[in-house]
Short mmCIF file of C-alpha atoms in Angstrom, two decimals:
data_model
loop_
_atom_site.label_atom_id
_atom_site.label_comp_id
_atom_site.label_asym_id
_atom_site.label_seq_id
_atom_site.Cartn_x
_atom_site.Cartn_y
_atom_site.Cartn_z
CA UNK J 246 -15.47 30.80 2.48
CA UNK J 247 -14.30 27.16 2.70
CA UNK J 248 -10.45 27.63 2.79
CA UNK J 249 -8.46 26.64 5.21
CA UNK J 250 -5.79 28.65 6.94
CA UNK J 251 -2.60 28.52 4.38
CA UNK J 252 0.24 26.93 5.66
CA UNK J 253 3.67 25.74 4.60
CA UNK J 254 7.28 26.88 3.52
CA UNK J 255 7.59 27.44 -0.45
CA UNK J 256 5.01 27.43 -3.73
CA UNK J 257 4.77 24.86 -5.77
CA UNK J 258 3.25 23.85 -8.91
CA UNK J 259 0.90 20.74 -10.11
CA UNK J 260 -0.29 19.52 -13.35
CA UNK J 261 -3.59 18.20 -13.19
CA UNK J 262 -5.37 16.38 -16.80
CA UNK J 263 -7.33 20.00 -16.74
CA UNK J 264 -5.38 22.72 -15.98
CA UNK J 265 -1.98 23.65 -13.39
CA UNK J 266 -2.54 24.16 -10.28
CA UNK J 267 -0.32 25.60 -7.19
CA UNK J 268 0.05 24.04 -4.01
CA UNK J 269 1.00 26.93 -1.32
CA UNK J 270 3.47 26.41 1.51
CA UNK J 271 4.42 29.76 2.88
CA UNK J 272 5.40 29.94 6.49
CA UNK J 273 3.41 27.84 9.92
CA UNK J 274 2.68 30.62 11.78
CA UNK J 275 0.26 29.96 14.74
CA UNK J 276 0.10 27.36 17.24
CA UNK J 277 0.64 24.32 16.30
CA UNK J 278 -2.23 21.38 18.28
CA UNK J 279 -1.95 17.98 15.58
CA UNK J 280 -4.09 14.91 16.11
CA UNK J 281 -3.78 11.16 15.32
CA UNK J 282 -7.21 9.71 15.23
CA UNK J 283 -7.68 5.75 15.45
CA UNK J 284 -10.39 3.85 16.03
CA UNK J 285 -10.10 1.29 19.15
CA UNK J 286 -11.91 -1.41 16.72
CA UNK J 287 -8.12 -2.80 16.49
CA UNK J 288 -4.68 -2.25 16.73
CA UNK J 289 -2.22 0.37 15.77
CA UNK J 290 -0.89 -1.39 12.61
CA UNK J 291 2.75 0.16 10.69
CA UNK J 292 -0.05 2.20 8.44
CA UNK J 293 -1.44 4.22 11.55
CA UNK J 294 1.93 4.53 13.02
CA UNK J 295 2.89 6.02 10.03
CA UNK J 296 0.28 8.38 10.43
CA UNK J 297 0.86 9.78 13.57
CA UNK J 298 4.91 9.91 13.08
CA UNK J 299 4.03 12.21 10.61
CA UNK J 300 2.16 14.35 13.51
CA UNK J 301 4.35 13.69 16.03
CA UNK J 302 6.81 15.14 13.93
CA UNK J 303 5.29 18.23 12.01
CA UNK J 304 3.85 19.44 15.96
CA UNK J 305 7.68 19.05 16.88
CA UNK J 306 9.35 20.58 14.31
CA UNK J 307 6.98 23.76 14.87
CA UNK J 308 6.73 23.45 18.86
CA UNK J 309 3.21 22.10 18.46
CA UNK J 310 1.21 19.44 20.38
CA UNK J 311 0.14 15.99 19.31
CA UNK J 312 -2.52 14.88 20.29
CA UNK J 313 -3.93 11.48 20.39
CA UNK J 314 -7.86 11.01 20.44
CA UNK J 315 -9.61 7.98 20.41
CA UNK J 316 -12.26 7.84 17.59
CA UNK J 317 -14.70 4.95 19.30
CA UNK J 318 -18.41 5.78 18.00
CA UNK J 319 -18.74 2.74 16.16
CA UNK J 320 -19.80 0.88 19.68
CA UNK J 321 -20.31 -2.70 17.51
CA UNK J 322 -16.81 -3.04 16.26
CA UNK J 323 -15.13 -2.36 19.67
CA UNK J 324 -12.04 -4.73 20.70
CA UNK J 325 -11.12 -5.46 24.30
CA UNK J 326 -8.00 -4.15 25.07
CA UNK J 327 -7.83 -2.23 21.63
CA UNK J 328 -7.60 1.15 23.04
CA UNK J 329 -5.26 1.34 25.47
CA UNK J 330 -2.66 -0.60 23.22
CA UNK J 331 -2.67 1.84 21.16
CA UNK J 332 -1.38 4.68 23.71
CA UNK J 333 0.68 1.80 24.76
CA UNK J 334 3.00 1.27 21.73
CA UNK J 335 2.46 4.85 20.34
CA UNK J 336 4.92 5.47 24.23
CA UNK J 337 6.78 2.18 22.90
CA UNK J 338 7.60 3.81 19.40
CA UNK J 339 9.10 6.81 21.08
CA UNK J 340 5.74 8.58 19.48
CA UNK J 341 4.06 9.84 22.60
CA UNK J 342 1.34 11.42 22.77
CA UNK J 343 1.23 15.55 24.41
CA UNK J 344 -2.27 14.85 24.99
CA UNK J 345 -4.92 11.55 25.09
CA UNK J 346 -6.83 9.42 27.02
CA UNK J 347 -4.43 8.88 29.69
CA UNK J 348 -2.62 12.04 29.85
CA UNK J 349 -5.76 14.26 30.10
CA UNK J 350 -5.50 17.74 28.47
CA UNK J 351 -7.49 21.26 28.31
CA UNK J 352 -9.44 19.75 25.47
CA UNK J 353 -10.13 16.49 26.44
CA UNK J 354 -12.53 14.10 27.19
CA UNK J 355 -9.91 12.66 24.47
CA UNK J 356 -12.75 9.82 24.22
CA UNK J 357 -15.12 10.53 21.62
CA UNK J 358 -17.59 7.92 23.66
CA UNK J 359 -17.44 10.23 26.44
CA UNK J 360 -18.42 13.40 24.64
CA UNK J 361 -21.88 12.92 22.96
CA UNK J 362 -23.20 15.74 24.16
CA UNK J 363 -21.15 18.10 22.27
CA UNK J 364 -22.14 16.15 19.12
CA UNK J 365 -26.01 16.21 19.66
CA UNK J 366 -25.50 20.25 20.83
CA UNK J 367 -23.84 20.43 16.71
CA UNK J 368 -26.47 18.44 15.05
CA UNK J 369 -28.90 21.10 16.53
CA UNK J 370 -27.48 23.14 15.41
CA UNK J 371 -27.53 22.27 12.05
CA UNK J 372 -30.98 21.14 12.12
CA UNK J 373 -32.01 24.77 13.63
CA UNK J 374 -30.19 26.19 10.96
CA UNK J 375 -32.16 23.93 8.11
CA UNK J 376 -28.20 22.21 7.12
CA UNK J 377 -28.94 18.96 8.41
CA UNK J 378 -32.52 17.19 9.09
CA UNK J 379 -34.19 14.33 11.17
CA UNK J 380 -35.05 10.93 8.39
CA UNK J 381 -37.42 8.25 9.20
CA UNK J 382 -36.28 5.98 6.49
CA UNK J 383 -36.80 2.53 7.81
CA UNK J 384 -32.76 0.27 7.09
CA UNK J 385 -34.95 -2.29 4.95
CA UNK J 386 -35.94 0.55 2.65
CA UNK J 387 -31.81 1.69 2.75
CA UNK J 388 -31.21 -1.77 1.33
CA UNK J 389 -34.07 -1.84 -0.97
CA UNK J 390 -31.96 1.25 -2.67
CA UNK J 391 -28.77 -0.44 -2.97
CA UNK J 392 -29.97 -2.90 -4.18
CA UNK J 393 -31.72 -1.31 -6.90
CA UNK J 394 -28.67 1.11 -7.48
CA UNK J 395 -25.99 -2.50 -7.88
CA UNK J 396 -28.85 -3.99 -10.85
CA UNK J 397 -29.20 -0.70 -12.39
CA UNK J 398 -24.92 -0.37 -12.49
CA UNK J 399 -25.46 3.16 -10.61
CA UNK J 400 -22.82 3.92 -7.46
CA UNK J 401 -26.08 3.47 -3.94
CA UNK J 402 -26.76 6.36 -2.47
CA UNK J 403 -29.74 7.84 -0.76
CA UNK J 404 -32.05 9.40 -2.47
CA UNK J 405 -32.56 12.67 0.02
CA UNK J 406 -36.02 11.73 0.56
CA UNK J 407 -36.99 12.98 4.72
CA UNK J 408 -35.42 16.64 3.96
CA UNK J 409 -38.59 17.54 2.50
CA UNK J 410 -41.07 16.16 4.82
CA UNK J 411 -42.38 19.44 6.26
CA UNK J 412 -42.30 20.31 10.01
CA UNK J 413 -45.96 19.60 11.12
CA UNK J 414 -44.61 15.62 9.67
CA UNK J 415 -41.19 15.46 11.06
CA UNK J 416 -43.27 16.68 14.83
CA UNK J 417 -45.67 13.85 13.91
CA UNK J 418 -42.84 10.98 13.41
CA UNK J 419 -40.92 12.61 16.66
CA UNK J 420 -44.01 12.67 18.83
CA UNK J 421 -44.63 8.79 17.71
CA UNK J 422 -40.92 8.06 18.62
CA UNK J 423 -39.89 6.54 15.77
CA UNK J 424 -36.78 5.40 14.67
CA UNK J 425 -34.58 8.02 13.58
CA UNK J 426 -31.30 9.35 12.06
CA UNK J 427 -29.92 12.82 11.56
CA UNK J 428 -28.50 14.25 7.95
CA UNK J 429 -26.48 16.11 6.48
CA UNK J 430 -27.97 18.57 3.16
CA UNK J 431 -25.49 18.58 0.41
CA UNK J 432 -25.36 21.69 -0.89
CA UNK J 433 -23.66 22.09 -4.83
CA UNK J 434 -21.83 24.41 -6.40
CA UNK J 435 -18.38 23.39 -3.67
CA UNK J 436 -15.87 25.63 -3.74
CA UNK J 437 -12.17 24.00 -4.24
CA UNK J 438 -10.24 23.45 -0.99
CA UNK J 439 -6.13 24.14 -0.79
CA UNK J 440 -4.53 20.18 0.23
CA UNK J 441 -0.53 20.94 1.71
CA UNK J 442 -0.33 17.72 -0.22
CA UNK J 443 -2.38 17.62 -3.45
CA UNK J 444 -2.76 21.03 -3.92
CA UNK J 445 -6.41 22.70 -4.93
CA UNK J 446 -9.06 20.32 -5.03
CA UNK J 447 -13.22 19.66 -5.53
CA UNK J 448 -15.20 17.34 -4.79
CA UNK J 449 -18.66 18.20 -5.68
CA UNK J 450 -19.79 15.37 -3.22
CA UNK J 451 -23.35 16.12 -4.02
CA UNK J 452 -23.44 15.04 -7.88
CA UNK J 453 -22.47 12.28 -6.08
CA UNK J 454 -23.71 10.89 -2.73
CA UNK J 455 -26.79 10.77 -0.85
CA UNK J 456 -26.93 13.25 2.33
CA UNK J 457 -24.87 11.42 4.82
CA UNK J 458 -25.67 10.75 7.90
CA UNK J 459 -24.41 12.22 11.83
CA UNK J 460 -26.45 11.45 13.91
CA UNK J 461 -26.94 7.43 14.37
CA UNK J 462 -30.11 5.94 15.57
CA UNK J 463 -28.38 5.05 19.13
CA UNK J 464 -27.79 8.61 19.61
CA UNK J 465 -23.53 8.67 18.25
CA UNK J 466 -21.99 10.25 16.12
CA UNK J 467 -21.06 9.43 12.56
CA UNK J 468 -16.86 9.80 12.07
CA UNK J 469 -17.96 12.49 9.51
CA UNK J 470 -19.70 14.93 11.95
CA UNK J 471 -17.19 13.39 15.43
CA UNK J 472 -13.75 14.53 13.94
CA UNK J 473 -14.64 18.21 12.97
CA UNK J 474 -16.38 19.16 16.03
CA UNK J 475 -13.62 17.72 18.21
CA UNK J 476 -10.77 19.27 15.72
CA UNK J 477 -12.48 22.53 16.41
CA UNK J 478 -13.72 22.62 19.96
CA UNK J 479 -9.63 20.35 20.89
CA UNK J 480 -8.65 23.84 18.54
CA UNK J 481 -6.54 21.64 16.23
CA UNK J 482 -4.32 23.65 13.30
CA UNK J 483 -4.07 21.39 11.10
CA UNK J 484 -4.79 17.70 9.98
CA UNK J 485 -2.41 15.40 8.39
CA UNK J 486 -4.09 11.80 7.42
CA UNK J 487 -4.47 9.38 5.09
CA UNK J 488 -4.67 10.65 1.44
CA UNK J 489 -8.08 7.79 1.78
CA UNK J 490 -9.61 10.30 2.84
CA UNK J 491 -9.20 12.92 0.34
CA UNK J 492 -12.79 12.91 -1.29
CA UNK J 493 -14.08 13.28 1.83
CA UNK J 494 -12.49 17.05 2.39
CA UNK J 495 -15.06 18.90 1.36
CA UNK J 496 -17.43 17.56 2.24
CA UNK J 497 -16.05 18.13 5.64
CA UNK J 498 -15.80 21.34 5.29
CA UNK J 499 -19.61 22.03 4.09
CA UNK J 500 -20.27 21.30 7.78
CA UNK J 501 -17.69 23.27 8.61
CA UNK J 502 -19.09 26.59 7.24
CA UNK J 503 -23.45 25.37 7.60
CA UNK J 504 -21.45 26.03 11.82
CA UNK J 505 -19.33 28.60 11.46
CA UNK J 506 -16.36 27.22 12.21
CA UNK J 507 -13.15 28.16 10.41
CA UNK J 508 -11.64 25.24 8.91
CA UNK J 509 -7.93 23.46 10.13
CA UNK J 510 -4.83 23.60 7.39
CA UNK J 511 -5.74 19.62 5.47
CA UNK J 512 -2.70 17.36 4.05
CA UNK J 513 -3.29 14.74 3.44
CA UNK J 514 -0.63 12.07 3.09
CA UNK J 515 0.17 9.70 0.21
CA UNK J 516 -0.56 5.79 1.56
CA UNK J 517 2.38 2.94 2.54
CA UNK J 518 1.62 0.57 0.62
CA UNK J 519 3.92 -2.74 0.05
CA UNK J 520 6.50 -2.96 -2.11
CA UNK J 521 4.75 -4.23 -5.08
CA UNK J 522 2.47 -1.65 -5.53
CA UNK J 523 -1.04 -3.68 -2.68
CA UNK J 524 -2.07 -2.39 -0.32
CA UNK J 525 -0.95 -3.20 3.38
CA UNK J 526 -3.85 -4.82 4.93
CA UNK J 527 -4.10 -5.20 8.62
CA UNK J 528 -4.73 -9.62 7.29
CA UNK J 529 -1.05 -9.55 6.62
CA UNK J 530 -0.83 -10.91 11.16
CA UNK J 531 3.41 -9.13 10.47
CA UNK J 532 1.87 -5.92 10.55
CA UNK J 533 0.75 -5.22 13.68
CA UNK J 534 2.85 -3.11 16.02
CA UNK J 535 2.85 -6.13 19.03
CA UNK J 536 3.91 -8.02 16.81
CA UNK J 537 7.28 -5.74 15.77
CA UNK J 538 7.66 -5.18 19.99
CA UNK J 539 7.72 -9.49 20.11
CA UNK J 540 9.39 -9.45 17.43
CA UNK J 541 13.07 -7.34 19.22
CA UNK J 542 11.91 -5.23 16.16
CA UNK J 543 13.76 -2.10 17.94
CA UNK J 544 10.88 0.98 17.48
CA UNK J 545 14.00 3.41 15.86
CA UNK J 546 14.43 0.90 13.31
CA UNK J 547 11.18 0.66 13.03
CA UNK J 548 10.46 4.41 12.38
CA UNK J 549 13.22 4.72 9.85
CA UNK J 550 11.34 2.32 7.69
CA UNK J 551 8.74 4.59 7.71
CA UNK J 552 9.62 7.26 6.55
CA UNK J 553 12.94 6.14 4.80
CA UNK J 554 10.12 5.10 1.59
CA UNK J 555 8.38 7.84 1.80
CA UNK J 556 8.47 11.80 1.26
CA UNK J 557 9.45 14.05 3.49
CA UNK J 558 12.99 14.91 4.29
CA UNK J 559 16.30 15.95 2.51
CA UNK J 560 17.78 12.97 2.59
CA UNK J 561 16.97 8.77 2.99
CA UNK J 562 20.37 7.09 4.41
CA UNK J 563 19.91 4.11 7.21
CA UNK J 564 20.29 4.97 10.61
CA UNK J 565 18.02 8.81 11.26
CA UNK J 566 16.84 8.56 14.89
CA UNK J 567 13.96 10.29 16.29
CA UNK J 568 16.04 13.93 16.38
CA UNK J 569 17.32 13.64 12.80
CA UNK J 570 13.96 12.76 12.03
CA UNK J 571 12.21 16.54 12.60
CA UNK J 572 15.58 18.44 11.40
CA UNK J 573 15.46 16.61 7.75
CA UNK J 574 11.55 17.33 7.75
CA UNK J 575 9.74 19.49 5.29
CA UNK J 576 6.39 19.12 4.96
CA UNK J 577 6.98 20.92 1.30
CA UNK J 578 9.33 17.85 0.42
CA UNK J 579 6.04 15.32 0.89
CA UNK J 580 4.89 14.20 -2.78
CA UNK J 581 1.47 12.32 -3.71
CA UNK J 582 3.81 9.43 -4.80
CA UNK J 583 2.31 6.37 -2.50
CA UNK J 584 5.24 5.21 -0.56
CA UNK J 585 6.18 1.72 -1.46
CA UNK J 586 7.95 -0.13 2.19
CA UNK J 587 9.99 -2.85 1.52
CA UNK J 588 9.86 -4.82 4.79
CA UNK J 589 12.72 -7.08 3.46
CA UNK J 590 15.02 -4.21 4.16
CA UNK J 591 13.75 -3.75 8.02
CA UNK J 592 16.93 -6.35 9.63
CA UNK J 593 19.11 -4.35 8.40
CA UNK J 594 17.65 -1.16 9.63
CA UNK J 595 17.26 -3.26 13.33
CA UNK J 596 21.10 -3.70 12.81
CA UNK J 597 22.43 -0.09 12.44
CA UNK J 598 20.69 1.34 14.86
CA UNK J 599 20.99 -2.14 17.34
CA UNK J 600 24.31 -0.92 16.91
CA UNK J 601 23.91 2.69 17.38
CA UNK J 602 21.83 1.35 20.80
CA UNK J 603 24.92 -0.67 21.86
CA UNK J 604 27.04 2.11 21.43
CA UNK J 605 25.41 4.29 24.00
CA UNK J 606 26.15 3.49 27.41
CA UNK J 607 22.61 4.41 29.22
CA UNK J 608 21.17 2.23 26.14
CA UNK J 609 23.92 -0.78 26.15
CA UNK J 610 22.86 -1.40 30.06
CA UNK J 611 19.50 -1.82 28.96
CA UNK J 612 20.24 -3.59 26.93
CA UNK J 613 22.44 -5.72 29.43
CA UNK J 614 19.58 -5.99 31.19
CA UNK J 615 16.68 -7.14 28.76
CA UNK J 616 19.56 -9.81 27.47
CA UNK J 617 20.15 -11.17 31.31
CA UNK J 618 16.14 -12.16 31.90
CA UNK J 619 16.27 -13.61 28.25
CA UNK J 620 19.81 -15.91 29.18
CA UNK J 621 17.95 -17.13 32.40
CA UNK J 622 15.09 -17.78 30.71
CA UNK J 623 16.07 -19.48 27.89
CA UNK J 624 18.79 -21.79 29.12
CA UNK J 625 18.19 -21.99 33.18
CA UNK J 626 19.79 -24.61 33.98
CA UNK J 627 22.00 -25.29 31.41
CA UNK J 628 24.20 -22.83 32.38
CA UNK J 629 27.07 -23.30 34.72
CA UNK J 630 28.82 -20.28 35.32
CA UNK J 631 26.79 -17.31 36.07
CA UNK J 632 29.81 -14.77 35.19
CA UNK J 633 28.04 -15.53 32.23
CA UNK J 634 24.98 -13.25 32.70
CA UNK J 635 27.56 -10.34 34.29
CA UNK J 636 27.30 -6.85 33.03
CA UNK J 637 30.96 -7.11 32.16
CA UNK J 638 30.80 -9.63 30.52
CA UNK J 639 28.27 -9.35 27.78
CA UNK J 640 28.36 -6.56 27.74
CA UNK J 641 31.84 -7.55 25.89
CA UNK J 642 29.63 -9.63 23.66
CA UNK J 643 27.40 -6.86 22.70
CA UNK J 644 30.54 -4.96 21.85
CA UNK J 645 32.15 -7.04 19.38
CA UNK J 646 29.20 -8.58 17.47
CA UNK J 647 27.18 -4.91 17.07
CA UNK J 648 27.28 -4.69 13.50
CA UNK J 649 27.11 -8.32 13.15
CA UNK J 650 23.47 -8.86 14.70
CA UNK J 651 19.72 -7.51 13.80
CA UNK J 652 18.03 -8.25 17.49
CA UNK J 653 19.39 -10.07 20.37
CA UNK J 654 16.76 -12.72 20.02
CA UNK J 655 19.67 -13.28 17.71
CA UNK J 656 22.51 -14.02 20.71
CA UNK J 657 19.93 -16.89 21.86
CA UNK J 658 19.91 -19.02 19.59
CA UNK J 659 21.57 -22.43 19.27
CA UNK J 660 24.99 -20.95 17.49
CA UNK J 661 25.57 -18.06 19.85
CA UNK J 662 24.73 -20.26 22.59
CA UNK J 663 27.99 -20.68 23.50
CA UNK J 664 29.07 -17.55 25.11
CA UNK J 665 26.12 -19.55 27.46
CA UNK J 666 26.68 -22.50 27.92
CA UNK J 667 29.79 -24.87 27.98
CA UNK J 668 29.46 -27.40 25.06
CA UNK J 669 29.83 -31.04 24.73
CA UNK J 670 31.83 -33.65 22.32
CA UNK J 671 33.10 -36.98 22.26
CA UNK J 672 36.76 -37.76 21.68
CA UNK J 673 35.43 -39.35 18.11
CA UNK J 674 35.18 -35.85 17.20
CA UNK J 675 38.75 -34.57 18.25
CA UNK J 676 40.67 -37.54 16.77
CA UNK J 677 38.70 -36.98 13.26
CA UNK J 678 40.89 -33.57 13.57
CA UNK J 679 43.59 -34.73 15.36
CA UNK J 680 45.52 -36.83 17.57
CA UNK J 681 47.59 -33.39 19.16
CA UNK J 682 44.95 -32.46 21.00
CA UNK J 683 45.64 -32.19 24.09
CA UNK J 684 49.32 -31.07 22.93
CA UNK J 685 47.15 -28.47 20.82
CA UNK J 686 45.13 -27.61 24.59
CA UNK J 687 47.92 -26.48 27.23
CA UNK J 688 50.04 -24.39 23.82
CA UNK J 689 46.47 -22.31 24.31
CA UNK J 690 46.38 -22.04 27.58
CA UNK J 691 49.52 -20.72 28.19
CA UNK J 692 48.42 -17.83 26.27
CA UNK J 693 47.67 -14.44 27.75
CA UNK J 694 47.21 -11.86 25.09
CA UNK J 695 43.86 -11.53 24.65
CA UNK J 696 43.12 -8.87 22.09
CA UNK J 697 41.14 -9.81 18.82
CA UNK J 698 44.49 -8.14 16.71
CA UNK J 699 47.07 -9.92 19.35
CA UNK J 700 44.97 -13.50 18.94
CA UNK J 701 44.71 -13.59 15.28
CA UNK J 702 48.39 -13.54 15.19
CA UNK J 703 48.69 -16.03 18.64
CA UNK J 704 46.86 -18.62 16.82
CA UNK J 705 49.58 -18.42 13.40
CA UNK J 706 52.47 -18.72 15.33
CA UNK J 707 50.36 -22.30 17.33
CA UNK J 708 49.96 -23.41 14.23
CA UNK J 709 54.06 -23.60 13.64
CA UNK J 710 54.37 -25.33 17.00
CA UNK J 711 52.38 -28.44 16.61
CA UNK J 712 53.87 -31.50 14.65
CA UNK J 713 50.71 -32.70 12.49
CA UNK J 714 48.09 -31.02 12.45
CA UNK J 715 47.14 -28.42 9.42
CA UNK J 716 46.16 -25.50 9.75
CA UNK J 717 42.92 -25.17 8.90
CA UNK J 718 42.44 -28.95 11.37
CA UNK J 719 43.57 -26.85 14.02
CA UNK J 720 40.70 -24.32 13.40
CA UNK J 721 38.69 -26.24 13.42
CA UNK J 722 39.47 -28.26 16.78
CA UNK J 723 39.37 -24.71 18.51
CA UNK J 724 36.62 -23.57 17.53
CA UNK J 725 35.05 -27.40 18.34
CA UNK J 726 36.12 -27.53 21.41
CA UNK J 727 34.87 -23.48 22.15
CA UNK J 728 31.78 -24.08 21.03
CA UNK J 729 30.67 -27.27 19.82
CA UNK J 730 29.97 -25.48 16.28
CA UNK J 731 31.45 -25.95 13.23
CA UNK J 732 30.45 -22.69 12.02
CA UNK J 733 30.21 -19.04 13.70
CA UNK J 734 32.43 -16.30 13.97
CA UNK J 735 36.06 -16.86 14.44
CA UNK J 736 37.86 -18.94 16.20
CA UNK J 737 39.95 -15.43 17.43
CA UNK J 738 36.67 -13.50 18.98
CA UNK J 739 35.08 -15.97 20.20
CA UNK J 740 38.00 -16.47 22.94
CA UNK J 741 37.82 -12.08 23.18
CA UNK J 742 34.50 -12.65 24.13
CA UNK J 743 34.34 -15.79 26.21
CA UNK J 744 37.71 -14.31 28.65
CA UNK J 745 40.27 -16.31 29.82
CA UNK J 746 38.31 -18.20 32.36
CA UNK J 747 35.45 -19.57 30.58
CA UNK J 748 38.72 -20.12 27.86
CA UNK J 749 40.30 -22.28 30.23
CA UNK J 750 37.46 -24.16 31.36
CA UNK J 751 36.16 -24.83 27.34
CA UNK J 752 39.74 -26.08 27.11
CA UNK J 753 40.41 -28.51 30.02
CA UNK J 754 37.88 -30.27 29.27
CA UNK J 755 39.52 -31.19 25.89
CA UNK J 756 43.06 -31.90 28.59
CA UNK J 757 40.98 -34.64 29.42
CA UNK J 758 39.34 -36.37 26.38
#
């Protein structure tokens, strides 16, 4: 049988061009083991993170294990540092694997380049059973086949020439040490299979493809063989991967049958696209997870926005954290529609999750430590008083600015530099606003209350105590003395942020101007 194990929560009718088919979703049973298997030929990007996230959520929803396996068999395209970075980024994002090259596990090694003997044994089993064969076609011949097919408007495919070699011919060529690959023998009449998301599918690959290579000339396996061998020996119960692999699944199921193995349950996730429906490309430098990390994006915000634009959850509200994503997840709610990602909304997601962190005491302490280092690095010798990098001061700033800022990095911009560095202003700037600057400064210094509501009332009272200065010019003067800026948070909030000691120093400057 080519049918995967049934696994989901409901029975859904799906209509295609030919018939009404059904997608079966019964209760998940048995040990759940899923895997994320990227190739370290590049760094982790949003599309990869989303696939990993769905696998992680699925595993945690059903008490299973999330496995990271690195498919590094394409040695010519490996990027130095990519393997380590992929695992680093998964841990940073809050979706750490239970088993991986770094963490180990009972079913390792988790690097395919260290499992070559296993693939060789499987390939030999296929050859001995007649399901695979040695191919001695040169790269030049294959290139000619490709050019001829393109010239005649056909899809390039191998013509299966070597599958017809006699045993004695094969032995002679092997004895001569001729370069060769091993190809899997595709058969017609593939049975349909049931996908958790796309329902019943059927791709008679032998009608449109030549026999695929399973072991390359360098002895390394191709994806088609390595992934099913690893999934079998690592006891993967469910394969959740991108829908671009849907058309290859029939081919993989033929290999499972040829090896006498039971296949896992397959679920193909709809693609993650740009908001205009165009493909999310690795050439967009800003989609790599390291870029988001560097720009101060919170991992929770990335997880939230990539699930918010897709399906599989009972709600699509903003601000969901990983425990909420797990509790609200249902495989039966995943649709076949592509997920359209609008990264212009990311600052809003980040603002919400930054507010969550500020309101959590432990996470707030971590933000404070992070900000302390950034402040010292950004402003260095410009800081006149170390009190502005003390925990209680920064905590007050964060509590007052939560809900207004989308990133800690905003607090390091010129708009907020007044929080850490005392502003400078000229007597001409002051004189352009009022001739009562010293009088106003002395009135401010007499104030004692620094509660936001009380300050707003006190500032209105202060405006009545001036002789010729109008309320508008008064606020401009106070803002100038506090920040050196013309715009920003309210004057009352600035004063509460800065606190009595800092206000005293800044208005002392106003008295001597």
